[in-house]
Amino acid sequence: QVQLVESGGGSVQAGGSLRLSCAFSETTYSRLYIGWFRQAPGKEREGVAGIDPDGTTTYANSVKGRFTVSLDNARRSHLQMNSLHPDDTGMYYCAAGFWMLGRRASDLSSSNFRFWGQGTQVTVSS
């Protein structure tokens, strides 16, 4: 079982930045791919960014050029969010899946991710 814990959410004005972090437990972290999702009130959850253990990244068009996903050596993923818009408001989740059998973070559908964190709230005011 993989556990994930997000941190770094908060409130910011439009144009500002936030950095989310996701700490995950897994003895062989190199086998995990990580995805970042968000869900605004009344809307479906959407995948915004993903990263494979080899560093390959994927972004939704809505965040491309503004968000950057990364992995460090301490079993953490980070989502750097710049030029934030009010439309970026929502609960942000990190999720993980095992990097095997052809599965990749490039598939940002929820069903491709087996393990989920509890989420961290991001609020962007205009």
Short mmCIF file of C-alpha atoms in Angstrom, two decimals:
data_model
loop_
_atom_site.label_atom_id
_atom_site.label_comp_id
_atom_site.label_asym_id
_atom_site.label_seq_id
_atom_site.Cartn_x
_atom_site.Cartn_y
_atom_site.Cartn_z
CA GLN A 1 0.00 0.00 0.00
CA VAL A 2 1.29 3.44 -0.92
CA GLN A 3 0.43 6.45 1.20
CA LEU A 4 0.53 10.00 -0.16
CA VAL A 5 0.32 13.25 1.80
CA GLU A 6 -0.06 16.62 0.12
CA SER A 7 1.01 19.95 1.57
CA GLY A 8 1.52 23.53 0.47
CA GLY A 9 -1.99 24.62 -0.40
CA GLY A 10 -3.33 28.01 0.57
CA SER A 11 -4.80 31.26 -0.65
CA VAL A 12 -3.13 33.54 -3.15
CA GLN A 13 -4.09 36.42 -5.39
CA ALA A 14 -4.31 36.04 -9.13
CA GLY A 15 -0.88 36.11 -10.71
CA GLY A 16 0.75 34.63 -7.64
CA SER A 17 2.49 31.31 -7.10
CA LEU A 18 2.19 28.28 -4.88
CA ARG A 19 4.26 25.14 -4.53
CA LEU A 20 2.52 21.91 -3.62
CA SER A 21 4.37 18.89 -2.32
CA CYS A 22 3.42 15.25 -2.13
CA ALA A 23 5.29 12.88 0.15
CA PHE A 24 4.80 9.25 -0.69
CA SER A 25 5.74 6.04 1.04
CA GLU A 26 7.08 3.20 -1.03
CA THR A 27 10.24 1.21 -0.55
CA THR A 28 11.17 1.33 -4.20
CA TYR A 29 9.93 4.77 -5.22
CA SER A 30 11.46 4.54 -8.63
CA ARG A 31 8.60 2.27 -9.61
CA LEU A 32 5.93 4.92 -9.07
CA TYR A 33 4.57 7.49 -11.45
CA ILE A 34 2.85 10.51 -9.90
CA GLY A 35 -0.08 12.56 -11.07
CA TRP A 36 -1.58 15.82 -9.85
CA PHE A 37 -5.32 16.36 -10.08
CA ARG A 38 -7.70 19.09 -9.07
CA GLN A 39 -11.40 19.36 -8.47
CA ALA A 40 -13.35 22.58 -8.27
CA PRO A 41 -16.78 22.69 -6.59
CA GLY A 42 -19.42 21.34 -8.93
CA LYS A 43 -16.87 20.17 -11.49
CA GLU A 44 -15.29 16.86 -12.33
CA ARG A 45 -11.81 16.02 -11.19
CA GLU A 46 -9.21 16.71 -13.85
CA GLY A 47 -5.62 15.67 -14.24
CA VAL A 48 -3.25 18.63 -14.55
CA ALA A 49 0.26 17.14 -14.50
CA GLY A 50 2.08 13.85 -14.28
CA ILE A 51 5.63 12.58 -14.02
CA ASP A 52 7.23 9.19 -14.59
CA PRO A 53 10.23 7.92 -12.60
CA ASP A 54 12.44 8.61 -15.63
CA GLY A 55 11.45 12.29 -15.48
CA THR A 56 9.01 12.30 -18.39
CA THR A 57 6.34 14.91 -17.71
CA THR A 58 2.83 15.52 -18.98
CA TYR A 59 0.64 18.60 -18.60
CA ALA A 60 -2.94 19.50 -19.29
CA ASN A 61 -3.27 22.29 -21.85
CA SER A 62 -4.85 24.54 -19.23
CA VAL A 63 -1.67 24.61 -17.13
CA LYS A 64 1.07 24.14 -19.72
CA GLY A 65 3.74 26.81 -19.34
CA ARG A 66 2.53 27.78 -15.86
CA PHE A 67 2.83 24.59 -13.80
CA THR A 68 5.93 22.43 -13.36
CA VAL A 69 5.93 18.95 -11.86
CA SER A 70 9.06 17.37 -10.41
CA LEU A 71 10.38 14.49 -8.34
CA ASP A 72 13.18 14.69 -5.81
CA ASN A 73 15.33 12.02 -4.21
CA ALA A 74 13.39 12.05 -0.96
CA ARG A 75 10.23 10.37 -2.26
CA ARG A 76 8.45 13.64 -2.91
CA SER A 77 6.79 15.21 -5.90
CA HIS A 78 6.34 18.94 -6.24
CA LEU A 79 3.94 20.99 -8.31
CA GLN A 80 5.17 24.55 -8.84
CA MET A 81 2.23 26.70 -9.88
CA ASN A 82 2.90 30.16 -11.32
CA SER A 83 0.67 32.83 -12.85
CA LEU A 84 -2.31 31.44 -11.00
CA HIS A 85 -5.84 32.25 -12.15
CA PRO A 86 -9.08 32.13 -10.17
CA ASP A 87 -9.97 29.15 -12.40
CA ASP A 88 -7.11 27.24 -10.75
CA THR A 89 -9.07 27.20 -7.49
CA GLY A 90 -9.91 23.74 -6.20
CA MET A 91 -8.83 20.80 -4.12
CA TYR A 92 -5.54 19.43 -5.40
CA TYR A 93 -4.68 15.76 -5.08
CA CYS A 94 -1.59 13.77 -5.81
CA ALA A 95 -1.95 10.20 -6.94
CA ALA A 96 0.36 7.35 -7.83
CA GLY A 97 0.51 4.18 -9.85
CA PHE A 98 3.06 1.48 -10.42
CA TRP A 99 5.27 2.16 -13.42
CA MET A 100 4.89 -1.18 -15.08
CA LEU A 101 2.93 -3.07 -17.72
CA GLY A 102 2.92 -0.03 -19.96
CA ARG A 103 1.29 2.29 -17.45
CA ARG A 104 2.53 5.86 -17.53
CA ALA A 105 1.69 9.19 -15.97
CA SER A 106 0.92 10.49 -19.46
CA ASP A 107 -2.51 8.93 -19.05
CA LEU A 108 -4.04 11.50 -16.70
CA SER A 109 -7.31 9.67 -16.25
CA SER A 110 -8.24 8.95 -12.64
CA SER A 111 -8.56 5.24 -13.32
CA ASN A 112 -4.86 5.06 -14.20
CA PHE A 113 -3.89 6.00 -10.64
CA ARG A 114 -4.34 3.50 -7.87
CA PHE A 115 -3.29 5.45 -4.77
CA TRP A 116 -4.56 8.87 -3.70
CA GLY A 117 -3.78 11.50 -1.12
CA GLN A 118 -6.36 13.41 0.89
CA GLY A 119 -5.91 16.66 -1.00
CA THR A 120 -4.89 20.22 -0.26
CA GLN A 121 -6.99 23.31 -0.97
CA VAL A 122 -5.84 26.01 -3.35
CA THR A 123 -7.81 29.25 -3.55
CA VAL A 124 -6.95 31.97 -6.04
CA SER A 125 -8.73 35.29 -5.64
CA SER A 126 -9.13 37.93 -8.32
#
